[in-house]
Each structure stands twice: as C-alpha cells, then as structure tokens.
Short mmCIF file of C-alpha atoms in Angstrom, two decimals:
data_model
loop_
_atom_site.label_atom_id
_atom_site.label_comp_id
_atom_site.label_asym_id
_atom_site.label_seq_id
_atom_site.Cartn_x
_atom_site.Cartn_y
_atom_site.Cartn_z
CA MET A 330 17.79 -16.45 -37.76
CA ARG A 331 17.19 -16.54 -40.88
CA LEU A 332 15.48 -19.21 -42.21
CA PRO A 333 16.35 -20.47 -45.88
CA CYS A 334 14.00 -21.01 -48.35
CA SER A 335 12.89 -24.45 -49.33
CA ALA A 336 10.00 -26.23 -51.37
CA PRO A 337 8.87 -30.24 -51.17
CA ALA A 338 10.59 -31.81 -54.36
CA VAL A 339 7.16 -32.47 -55.11
CA LEU A 340 6.70 -28.39 -55.58
CA SER A 341 6.94 -27.70 -59.43
CA LEU A 342 9.53 -24.88 -59.98
CA SER A 343 7.23 -21.54 -60.54
CA LEU A 344 6.27 -22.99 -57.14
CA LEU A 345 9.41 -23.00 -55.13
CA LEU A 346 10.26 -19.45 -57.26
CA LEU A 347 7.18 -17.46 -55.88
CA GLY A 348 7.39 -18.57 -52.74
CA CYS A 349 11.24 -17.82 -51.86
CA ALA A 350 11.06 -14.68 -54.36
CA PRO A 351 9.64 -12.25 -51.41
CA CYS A 352 12.14 -13.92 -48.62
CA LYS A 353 15.02 -13.10 -50.64
CA LYS A 354 13.49 -9.68 -51.50
CA VAL A 355 12.97 -9.40 -47.87
CA HIS A 356 16.52 -10.14 -47.00
CA ALA A 357 18.04 -8.24 -49.51
CA SER A 358 16.36 -5.23 -48.02
CA HIS A 359 17.42 -5.40 -44.65
CA ASP A 360 21.35 -6.09 -45.51
CA ALA A 361 21.33 -3.36 -48.32
CA PHE A 362 19.39 -1.00 -45.33
CA LEU A 363 22.27 -2.13 -42.31
CA ARG A 364 24.94 -1.22 -45.52
CA ASP A 365 23.92 1.52 -45.97
CA THR A 366 23.13 2.94 -42.74
CA ALA A 367 26.41 1.88 -41.31
CA PRO A 368 28.55 4.90 -40.22
CA LEU A 369 31.47 5.85 -41.57
CA THR A 370 35.13 5.41 -39.73
CA GLN A 371 36.68 8.65 -41.15
CA PRO A 372 36.04 11.87 -39.52
CA ARG A 373 34.69 14.34 -42.52
CA ASN A 374 36.01 18.13 -41.86
CA LEU A 375 33.28 20.40 -42.36
CA ASN A 376 35.40 23.35 -43.60
CA SER A 377 37.06 21.45 -46.36
CA ILE A 378 34.45 20.26 -48.39
CA PRO A 379 33.31 21.74 -50.93
CA ASP A 380 30.18 20.17 -52.00
CA LEU A 381 29.00 19.90 -48.59
CA SER A 382 25.05 21.27 -48.26
CA GLY A 383 25.04 21.96 -44.92
CA PRO A 384 25.44 20.63 -41.55
CA HIS A 385 23.43 17.79 -39.45
CA LEU A 386 23.06 19.99 -37.07
CA SER A 387 23.05 23.10 -35.59
CA LEU A 388 22.77 24.55 -32.44
CA SER A 389 22.39 28.62 -31.56
CA ILE A 390 23.12 30.22 -28.18
CA PRO A 391 22.29 33.36 -27.42
CA TYR A 392 24.85 35.37 -26.00
CA GLU A 393 22.59 36.33 -23.04
CA VAL A 394 22.50 33.65 -21.86
CA LEU A 395 26.04 33.04 -21.77
CA ASP A 396 26.76 36.78 -19.99
CA ALA A 397 23.98 36.10 -17.29
CA VAL A 398 25.81 33.02 -16.37
CA VAL A 399 29.75 34.92 -16.61
CA ALA A 400 27.79 38.06 -14.83
CA ARG A 401 27.06 36.46 -11.81
CA GLU A 402 30.84 34.68 -11.24
CA LEU A 403 32.74 38.51 -11.57
CA LYS A 404 32.50 39.02 -8.21
CA LYS A 405 35.29 36.34 -7.51
CA VAL A 406 37.41 38.20 -10.02
CA PRO A 407 40.48 39.90 -8.20
CA THR A 408 41.65 43.63 -8.71
CA ALA A 409 44.66 44.82 -9.56
CA LYS A 410 47.07 48.49 -9.13
CA VAL A 411 47.95 50.90 -11.94
CA PRO A 412 50.09 53.62 -11.75
CA LEU A 413 49.54 57.20 -13.11
CA PRO A 414 51.53 59.31 -15.13
CA GLN A 415 52.61 63.00 -13.02
CA VAL A 416 50.82 65.74 -14.57
CA SER A 417 52.67 69.13 -13.86
CA GLY A 418 54.67 67.46 -11.53
CA VAL A 419 51.84 66.32 -9.37
CA SER A 420 51.67 62.58 -8.65
CA LEU A 421 48.20 60.93 -9.58
CA GLY A 422 48.68 58.07 -7.75
CA THR A 423 47.43 54.27 -8.79
CA LEU A 424 44.20 53.76 -9.81
CA THR A 425 41.70 50.01 -9.07
CA LEU A 426 41.89 48.08 -11.80
CA ALA A 427 38.06 45.97 -11.89
CA VAL A 428 36.79 44.12 -14.49
CA ASP A 429 33.03 45.18 -14.32
CA SER A 430 31.84 43.17 -17.49
CA VAL A 431 32.19 40.61 -19.98
CA ARG A 432 30.07 40.40 -22.93
CA ALA A 433 30.21 37.43 -26.04
CA ARG A 434 30.82 39.90 -28.93
CA PRO A 435 30.85 39.08 -33.07
CA ALA A 436 34.26 37.68 -34.40
CA PRO A 437 35.85 36.13 -37.77
CA LYS A 438 34.70 32.67 -38.47
CA GLY A 439 36.00 30.52 -36.21
CA GLN A 440 36.49 33.17 -33.18
CA LEU A 441 34.23 34.07 -30.42
CA GLY A 442 34.94 37.74 -29.45
CA PHE A 443 34.61 39.62 -25.96
CA ARG A 444 33.83 43.05 -24.50
CA VAL A 445 36.00 43.14 -20.83
CA ILE A 446 34.60 46.57 -19.56
CA VAL A 447 37.44 47.52 -16.68
CA GLY A 448 36.90 50.29 -14.30
CA LEU A 449 39.16 52.00 -13.06
CA ARG A 450 38.70 53.24 -9.74
CA GLN A 451 39.97 55.48 -6.60
CA GLY A 452 38.21 53.81 -4.19
CA LYS A 453 34.99 53.22 -4.57
CA LYS A 454 34.54 55.96 -7.12
CA THR A 455 34.93 55.18 -11.47
CA VAL A 456 37.28 57.28 -12.42
CA LEU A 457 37.35 55.68 -16.32
CA GLN A 458 35.77 52.73 -17.81
CA VAL A 459 37.91 51.49 -20.96
CA ASN A 460 36.64 48.94 -23.22
CA VAL A 461 39.14 46.17 -23.91
CA ASP A 462 37.86 44.15 -27.11
CA ALA A 463 39.41 40.19 -27.51
CA ARG A 464 39.57 37.93 -29.45
CA VAL A 465 39.96 33.78 -28.31
CA GLN A 466 40.41 30.94 -30.94
CA PRO A 467 37.95 28.25 -29.46
CA HIS A 468 39.33 24.29 -29.08
CA LEU A 469 37.17 22.33 -30.86
CA ASP A 470 37.10 18.14 -30.35
CA PRO A 471 34.56 16.62 -32.33
CA GLN A 472 35.56 12.85 -31.39
CA ALA A 473 35.26 13.53 -27.53
CA GLY A 474 32.10 16.02 -28.40
CA GLU A 475 33.97 19.33 -26.78
CA LEU A 476 33.67 22.49 -26.95
CA VAL A 477 35.90 24.88 -25.22
CA VAL A 478 36.18 28.41 -25.46
CA ALA A 479 38.25 30.48 -22.57
CA LEU A 480 39.65 33.65 -22.34
CA SER A 481 43.02 33.50 -21.20
CA GLY A 482 46.16 34.19 -22.30
CA LYS A 483 47.34 31.85 -24.12
CA ASP A 484 44.23 31.80 -26.94
CA VAL A 485 43.82 35.60 -27.05
CA VAL A 486 44.71 36.45 -30.66
CA ALA A 487 43.93 39.93 -30.37
CA LEU A 488 43.22 42.73 -27.30
CA GLU A 489 42.27 45.95 -28.54
CA PRO A 490 41.57 48.90 -26.31
CA SER A 491 39.22 51.68 -26.42
CA LEU A 492 37.76 54.46 -25.32
CA ASP A 493 35.19 57.04 -26.56
CA ALA A 494 35.41 61.73 -26.26
CA ASN A 495 33.06 60.95 -22.98
CA GLY A 496 35.50 58.79 -21.27
CA ARG A 497 38.61 61.10 -22.63
CA LYS A 498 36.35 64.40 -21.05
CA GLN A 499 35.27 62.21 -17.46
CA LEU A 500 39.01 61.64 -17.14
CA GLY A 501 39.82 65.64 -17.95
CA GLU A 502 37.85 66.82 -15.46
CA TRP A 503 38.74 64.06 -12.54
CA ILE A 504 43.02 64.95 -13.43
CA TRP A 505 41.49 68.87 -12.58
CA SER A 506 39.51 67.63 -9.65
CA GLN A 507 42.98 65.84 -8.60
CA LEU A 508 45.53 69.35 -8.63
CA PRO A 509 46.22 71.18 -5.89
CA PRO A 510 45.09 74.80 -6.34
CA ALA A 511 48.62 76.04 -6.71
CA ALA A 512 48.83 73.66 -9.65
CA ARG A 513 46.01 75.28 -10.84
CA MET A 514 46.95 78.56 -10.99
CA VAL A 515 49.97 77.84 -13.55
CA VAL A 516 48.11 75.29 -15.50
CA ASP A 517 44.19 76.15 -16.97
CA LYS A 518 41.40 73.83 -17.85
CA GLY A 519 42.37 73.43 -22.06
CA ALA A 520 45.66 72.25 -21.31
CA VAL A 521 44.56 69.43 -18.76
CA SER A 522 42.24 68.19 -20.95
CA LYS A 523 45.21 67.98 -23.72
CA ILE A 524 46.71 66.29 -20.97
CA ALA A 525 44.58 64.39 -20.02
CA GLY A 526 43.69 62.24 -23.87
CA ASP A 527 47.13 61.67 -23.70
CA VAL A 528 46.74 60.14 -20.02
CA ALA A 529 43.90 58.38 -21.62
CA ALA A 530 46.44 56.80 -24.48
CA GLN A 531 48.81 55.88 -22.02
CA LEU A 532 45.56 53.70 -19.60
CA MET A 533 44.27 52.21 -22.23
CA ARG A 534 47.51 50.23 -22.82
CA GLN A 535 48.07 49.85 -19.35
CA ALA A 536 44.60 48.43 -18.47
CA ALA A 537 45.17 45.95 -21.45
CA GLU A 538 48.61 45.12 -20.63
CA THR A 539 47.34 44.57 -16.99
CA LEU A 540 44.36 42.43 -18.07
CA ARG A 541 46.70 39.85 -19.76
CA ARG A 542 49.46 39.80 -17.91
CA GLU A 543 47.71 39.81 -14.08
CA LEU A 544 44.60 38.13 -14.96
CA LEU A 545 43.91 36.10 -17.78
CA ASP A 546 47.81 35.24 -17.75
CA ASP A 547 48.16 34.77 -13.78
CA LEU A 548 44.49 33.71 -13.08
CA GLY A 549 44.74 31.25 -16.16
CA GLU A 550 40.78 31.70 -17.19
CA LEU A 551 39.12 34.64 -16.86
CA VAL A 552 36.13 32.52 -18.22
CA ARG A 553 35.09 29.73 -19.02
CA TYR A 554 32.90 27.35 -21.80
CA GLU A 555 32.67 24.02 -21.69
CA LEU A 556 30.41 22.53 -23.45
CA ASP A 557 30.33 18.62 -23.92
CA LEU A 558 27.72 16.51 -25.99
CA PRO A 559 26.51 13.25 -25.51
CA GLU A 560 28.51 10.29 -26.44
CA ALA A 561 25.43 9.16 -28.43
CA LEU A 562 25.88 12.06 -30.91
CA PRO A 563 29.25 10.46 -33.43
CA LEU A 564 30.48 14.14 -34.24
CA SER A 565 33.54 14.49 -36.76
CA ALA A 566 32.95 18.01 -37.39
CA ILE A 567 32.54 21.30 -35.53
CA SER A 568 32.26 25.12 -37.02
CA LEU A 569 31.99 27.93 -34.96
CA GLN A 570 30.19 30.88 -36.24
CA ALA A 571 29.60 34.55 -33.38
CA GLY A 572 27.03 36.06 -35.08
CA GLU A 573 25.18 39.88 -34.16
CA ARG A 574 23.25 37.76 -31.26
CA HIS A 575 23.92 34.39 -30.82
CA LEU A 576 27.16 31.69 -30.63
CA ASP A 577 26.39 29.10 -33.60
CA LEU A 578 27.60 25.44 -34.08
CA ASP A 579 27.29 23.27 -37.22
CA LEU A 580 27.79 19.75 -36.38
CA GLN A 581 28.42 17.27 -38.66
CA THR A 582 28.40 13.22 -37.73
CA LEU A 583 29.58 9.97 -39.23
CA LEU A 584 26.45 9.23 -39.57
CA LYS A 585 25.29 9.04 -43.58
CA VAL A 586 22.60 11.83 -43.94
CA ALA A 587 21.57 12.19 -47.26
CA VAL A 588 19.42 15.49 -46.60
CA PRO A 589 21.41 18.26 -44.31
CA LEU A 590 19.98 21.33 -43.09
CA PRO A 591 20.44 24.42 -45.67
CA ALA A 592 24.03 25.54 -45.86
CA PRO A 593 24.66 28.29 -43.28
CA PRO A 594 25.02 32.29 -44.04
CA ALA A 595 28.53 33.17 -44.30
CA THR A 596 28.25 35.80 -41.89
CA GLY A 597 25.76 36.97 -39.35
CA ASP A 598 23.56 35.18 -37.12
CA HIS A 599 21.74 31.46 -37.65
CA PRO A 600 18.45 31.95 -38.86
CA ARG A 601 16.15 30.99 -35.67
CA GLN A 602 12.87 29.98 -35.29
CA ALA A 603 9.89 32.15 -34.83
CA GLY A 604 7.90 31.96 -32.19
CA LEU A 605 10.96 29.72 -29.85
CA HIS A 606 11.81 32.33 -26.90
CA PRO A 607 14.43 34.47 -27.64
CA ASN A 608 16.71 33.04 -24.61
CA LEU A 609 16.05 29.25 -25.37
CA ILE A 610 19.60 27.86 -26.50
CA GLN A 611 17.95 26.38 -30.09
CA VAL A 612 18.53 23.32 -31.86
CA ARG A 613 18.26 22.55 -35.61
CA ILE A 614 17.74 18.80 -36.90
CA ALA A 615 17.31 17.89 -40.22
CA GLY A 616 14.77 14.99 -40.22
CA ASP A 617 17.46 12.90 -42.51
CA THR A 618 19.26 13.47 -39.29
CA MET A 619 16.79 12.57 -36.57
CA ALA A 620 16.58 9.08 -38.90
CA ALA A 621 20.41 8.58 -38.86
CA LEU A 622 20.55 9.22 -34.82
CA ALA A 623 17.33 6.96 -34.50
CA ASN A 624 19.56 3.97 -36.72
CA HIS A 625 22.28 4.57 -34.79
CA ALA A 626 20.69 4.11 -31.13
CA ILE A 627 18.95 0.84 -33.03
CA ARG A 628 22.82 -0.42 -34.03
CA GLU A 629 24.62 0.26 -30.36
CA GLY A 630 21.51 -1.38 -28.49
CA ARG A 631 20.15 1.66 -27.19
CA ILE A 632 16.63 1.06 -28.70
CA PRO A 633 15.29 -2.26 -29.51
CA GLU A 634 16.04 -3.69 -33.11
CA ARG A 635 13.66 -6.69 -32.39
CA TRP A 636 9.97 -6.63 -31.80
CA THR A 637 7.00 -9.61 -31.33
CA LEU A 638 3.82 -9.30 -34.01
CA ALA A 639 2.35 -7.32 -30.97
CA GLY A 640 4.17 -4.21 -31.19
CA GLU A 641 6.70 -5.17 -28.31
CA PRO A 642 10.62 -5.33 -27.40
CA ASP A 643 11.74 -8.78 -27.67
CA PRO A 644 15.39 -9.15 -27.63
CA GLN A 645 13.93 -12.30 -30.00
CA GLY A 646 11.10 -10.80 -31.72
CA PRO A 647 11.02 -11.63 -35.75
CA VAL A 648 10.09 -7.81 -36.46
CA TYR A 649 13.38 -6.39 -36.48
CA VAL A 650 12.90 -2.38 -37.26
CA GLY A 651 13.94 0.40 -38.71
CA VAL A 652 13.58 4.36 -39.36
CA GLY A 653 13.11 6.86 -42.62
CA TRP A 654 12.59 10.36 -42.90
CA ALA A 655 10.49 10.98 -46.40
CA GLU A 656 11.67 14.15 -47.55
CA GLY A 657 9.44 16.75 -48.13
CA ALA A 658 6.30 14.71 -47.41
CA PRO A 659 3.74 15.79 -45.13
CA ASP A 660 4.05 12.40 -43.78
CA PRO A 661 7.91 11.91 -43.52
CA ILE A 662 8.72 9.93 -40.99
CA GLU A 663 8.76 5.97 -41.79
CA ILE A 664 9.14 3.51 -39.71
CA LEU A 665 10.68 0.13 -41.46
CA LEU A 666 9.48 -3.28 -40.82
CA TRP A 667 11.13 -6.85 -41.25
CA THR A 668 10.15 -9.99 -40.60
CA TRP A 669 11.15 -13.51 -41.96
CA ALA A 670 10.21 -16.26 -39.35
CA ASP A 671 6.48 -17.98 -40.29
CA GLU A 672 5.90 -15.40 -43.27
CA CYS A 673 8.59 -13.20 -45.14
CA ALA A 674 7.63 -9.21 -45.49
CA HIS A 675 9.07 -5.64 -45.37
CA VAL A 676 6.40 -2.86 -44.28
CA ILE A 677 6.98 0.71 -44.24
CA LEU A 678 4.89 2.42 -42.36
CA ARG A 679 4.21 6.15 -42.85
CA GLY A 680 3.15 9.07 -40.32
CA GLU A 681 3.15 12.81 -39.74
CA PRO A 682 5.96 12.76 -36.74
CA HIS A 683 5.31 13.30 -33.18
CA LEU A 684 7.62 14.99 -30.16
CA LYS A 685 6.84 14.00 -26.65
CA VAL A 686 9.35 15.90 -23.80
CA ASN A 687 9.27 13.11 -20.91
CA GLY A 688 11.27 14.52 -17.95
CA LYS A 689 14.46 15.16 -19.77
CA THR A 690 13.21 12.22 -22.86
CA LEU A 691 12.43 13.68 -25.79
CA GLU A 692 10.38 10.81 -27.91
CA LEU A 693 9.63 11.17 -31.64
CA GLY A 694 6.71 9.11 -33.21
CA THR A 695 4.33 8.81 -35.66
CA PRO A 696 0.83 7.40 -33.57
CA ARG A 697 -1.19 7.58 -36.77
CA ALA A 698 1.15 5.59 -39.45
CA ARG A 699 -0.70 3.85 -42.47
CA VAL A 700 0.89 1.19 -44.38
CA GLU A 701 2.91 2.82 -47.35
CA LYS A 702 4.14 -0.02 -48.46
CA VAL A 703 4.66 -3.95 -48.50
CA VAL A 704 7.03 -6.61 -49.77
CA GLY A 705 5.55 -10.15 -49.61
CA SER A 706 3.03 -11.77 -46.81
CA PHE A 707 -0.63 -10.62 -47.99
CA LYS A 708 -1.85 -10.90 -43.86
CA VAL A 709 1.04 -8.18 -42.98
CA ARG A 710 -0.27 -5.90 -46.57
CA ALA A 711 -3.77 -5.68 -44.35
CA GLY A 712 -1.49 -4.21 -41.45
CA LEU A 713 -2.97 -6.46 -38.97
CA PHE A 714 -0.18 -7.10 -36.88
CA PHE A 715 2.11 -3.93 -36.76
CA ASP A 716 -0.62 -1.43 -35.68
CA LYS A 717 0.87 -1.27 -32.31
CA THR A 718 4.34 -1.12 -32.99
CA ALA A 719 3.78 2.15 -35.20
CA ARG A 720 1.85 3.83 -32.41
CA LYS A 721 4.07 3.05 -29.71
CA GLY A 722 6.75 5.59 -30.90
CA LEU A 723 10.09 5.54 -30.36
CA PRO A 724 12.74 6.74 -28.00
CA LEU A 725 15.14 8.89 -30.59
CA ILE A 726 17.22 10.80 -28.72
CA GLU A 727 16.70 9.07 -25.11
CA GLN A 728 18.69 11.17 -22.34
CA THR A 729 20.05 12.89 -25.08
CA ALA A 730 19.47 16.27 -22.61
CA ALA A 731 19.94 14.71 -19.47
CA ALA A 732 23.30 13.74 -21.10
CA THR A 733 24.37 16.77 -22.28
CA GLU A 734 26.06 19.66 -19.67
CA ILE A 735 27.85 23.49 -20.73
CA GLU A 736 30.08 24.18 -17.78
CA ILE A 737 30.44 28.15 -17.71
CA ALA A 738 33.08 29.65 -14.88
CA GLY A 739 33.71 26.15 -13.26
CA GLY A 740 30.17 25.96 -12.97
CA ALA A 741 28.48 22.72 -14.82
CA MET A 742 25.04 23.46 -16.34
CA ALA A 743 22.66 20.95 -17.44
CA VAL A 744 20.59 20.87 -20.57
CA GLU A 745 16.63 20.59 -20.23
CA VAL A 746 14.32 20.55 -23.35
CA ALA A 747 11.82 23.44 -22.83
CA GLU A 748 10.08 23.35 -26.17
CA ALA A 749 9.81 21.02 -29.50
CA MET A 750 8.32 20.92 -33.08
CA VAL A 751 8.60 19.79 -36.21
CA VAL A 752 8.96 21.91 -38.99
CA GLY A 753 8.80 20.96 -42.21
CA ASP A 754 11.56 18.49 -42.20
CA GLU A 755 13.56 19.73 -39.34
CA VAL A 756 12.98 18.68 -35.36
CA ILE A 757 13.33 22.07 -33.56
CA LEU A 758 14.39 22.05 -30.02
CA GLY A 759 14.64 24.64 -27.35
CA LEU A 760 16.73 24.05 -24.49
CA ARG A 761 17.43 25.82 -20.99
CA LEU A 762 20.32 25.86 -19.04
CA ALA A 763 19.66 24.50 -15.64
CA GLN A 764 21.99 24.01 -12.77
CA ALA A 765 23.51 19.95 -12.98
CA ARG A 766 22.17 17.44 -10.02
CA GLY A 767 25.05 15.89 -7.46
CA ARG A 768 26.98 19.10 -8.40
#
C-alpha cells in the first residue's frame, strides 16, 4: 500500500517539497512502467503492418528433424493398387503403390512443400518411383498458440507428379521384360521405349490421383505436424516461410516490444547462429522481447512482483520489481526496483545477461549487476539493500520448454533446451525433440 507524503506543520514549505518530490517521482515512474508494459488488447497481423521492422521471436526448424520423425511412421501407411494399360495386346496387370518417403520442401510464403516419393512395385521389386510434389496450406491460430501442418486432401493446394529420364528408361526395360517372346518378335525394343513414355505419363497421373484419393482423402492425413506453444506466450500473429532447409516461423505477441528482431529475408532461410548444431530447432528472441516476457510473467503472478530488502520474494515485500533491456549496451539487462515504504527510491541495476539451463527451466539473470541510476534514497544509491536481489536472477522462461509440445504423425514430442546463449541483443536457444512423458 502506498503511503501519502506528510510533514509536521512546523516544517517549512521547502522541506515539505524536498521530502515529497522523490516519492512522487518514484510513484510516477512505477505507474508509467505498468502503463507502458501493459499488453495490447487487439491482435496484430504480421503481414498487414507495413512499418513492422521484425518479429518478436522466431523459430527455425530443420527439415531433417521433421523428416526423421515422419520416416518412422511411413511403415504404417497402407498400400494401393494401380492398374496398368495393355502393350501390344499384352496385359501388364497391376502394380502396388506405396509411399517410400516424405520430405519437407520449400514453398511460397505461407505454405509448406512436400516431396512424396511413390514406389510402384511388382511384389517386392520396385518397378518405378514417381516424385509427387505437394503444397499445403497450414492452419495458424495465434490466439490458441497452435500451428497445424497436415498433408491431407483438404489442405493440399497443389499436387504435381514428375519422372526423370532414368525412370522412363527403367520403365521401358521392365515393360520389355514382361512381354512374351511372341510379342517381342513383332515389337522392337525401340518402339517399347517410345510406348513406355506414354505409359509413364499415365502412371504419373494415376500415382498422383491414387495418392490423393486413397491415401490423402480416405486415410485423412498422410503427415501432420502440430506445434503447441505455451500459454504464457501471448501470441497475436504467426508468419510461416518454408525456406531451402528450414521451416521458419516469425511470431508476434501482444506485448509491447520497442526493438524487435531484424526483418527476415523475403525468400530463403532465416539466418542461423554460427556454432549452433544444425539439427537443433533454433529460437531467436529479441532482448526487448525477453524483458517484455518477464514483465508479463510478473503481471500474471508467475514471477514474484514483490521482494524484501534482503532480496527474497515476499507477497508483502516493500520492493517492486520489473525488467528492462538497454539495446546496444554491453550490459543490457536491467532490473528495475521501486520502494516507497520507509524510504522512497527507484533503482535501475544493469548487468551482462546470464543464461542458466536447469532441467527444462531456463533462467535469465545478471549475476554482476551494478547500480545504473537511483531516484530517491541515498542509502539505496549505495546499493546496500538490493545486492542480493540483483544476483538471484529471475526465471524469465520458467517451464516454457516443458510446456511446449510438437505433435508429429500422431506422436507427441516435448522440446528440451540443449543450448542457450546471448548474442548481442538476442537470446538464442537450441531445442531438441524428446518423447513426451506420460504418452
């Protein structure tokens, strides 16, 4: 509870003003801080704001990570039969269509591409492989923190089969091997090679149609990626770009971030941090976003707002805390402290950010903070009371990793922080997938 500034009637007006002024400044500073860090109430569209310089945070997911998990599920995909045309009056019967592999690929902004390699088999022998390139439209729900990418009939916007020259040659040789000796006497091998071109074109169309009808439509979903972000992250917009090697997601929040990440490239992959393992999911968070996330957590009660003068959290403590980020400074993280109990003071502590991974919890603090600015009490200016507070560190992303799941092909995968670093005014995390517990 804030105490009004008062003075005995015998004090002069000047002494009264000297005593009240610091408290008024401290109260005004804290009120302004709460006002300036309050989340927005209306979502923003990342693609409709021309002056938006960049996202608040971004994810870069290597295709290899997605492909490896999907590959383990392909053996569960059913097969289908594809009838073959007659050649010189000889029936070639049917081939069995099976999905050999599915790999994520580049696509126009807002879409994700897949290359589905379809094998056409006679028994266990692969006669031909057809490449079917698909593009799908993901479902993005920022308010629910969900991204769903499914290779299903209803989400496919393009399905294009292709076959290289070697595949056509391979098909011609197979057709020739299927003809009885009598047929070979009236049809030369060159003519069969020409016929094989027409058969190949027909098989490509049939493979794509069978894939859509019997696997994508009937089965429902051949591939599904579902990313559930933690509820503590108040998203307002998600933008998706399928680059050459990574699925890149740019995220906008409802939080007020003065300095976001640099604007991403219009095409191609987002930049990756040098030294980060290529198979890790990269998360880039602007420093100002980190501060905004911390203040949002304080506002929601996930981080204590009030502390004692000894630096211990206490719901009745006289010290109120906030977090800031000084862009471009060598010691950018700011711990903001206010008190108006026995003495009024507003203290800004600055230091180099320090990341600590503790299991699935990530903490960001500044173990060597120094007093940058003080308004009010000289005792506070000397840093006598807040030394321990500055050095405790605040769990700014507490349980974020544990609360995040990626569902691939029906199996839930949790993410774990494998690497964490601060580079300039960005926090870089490297996440790996692990089997979700209790599944």
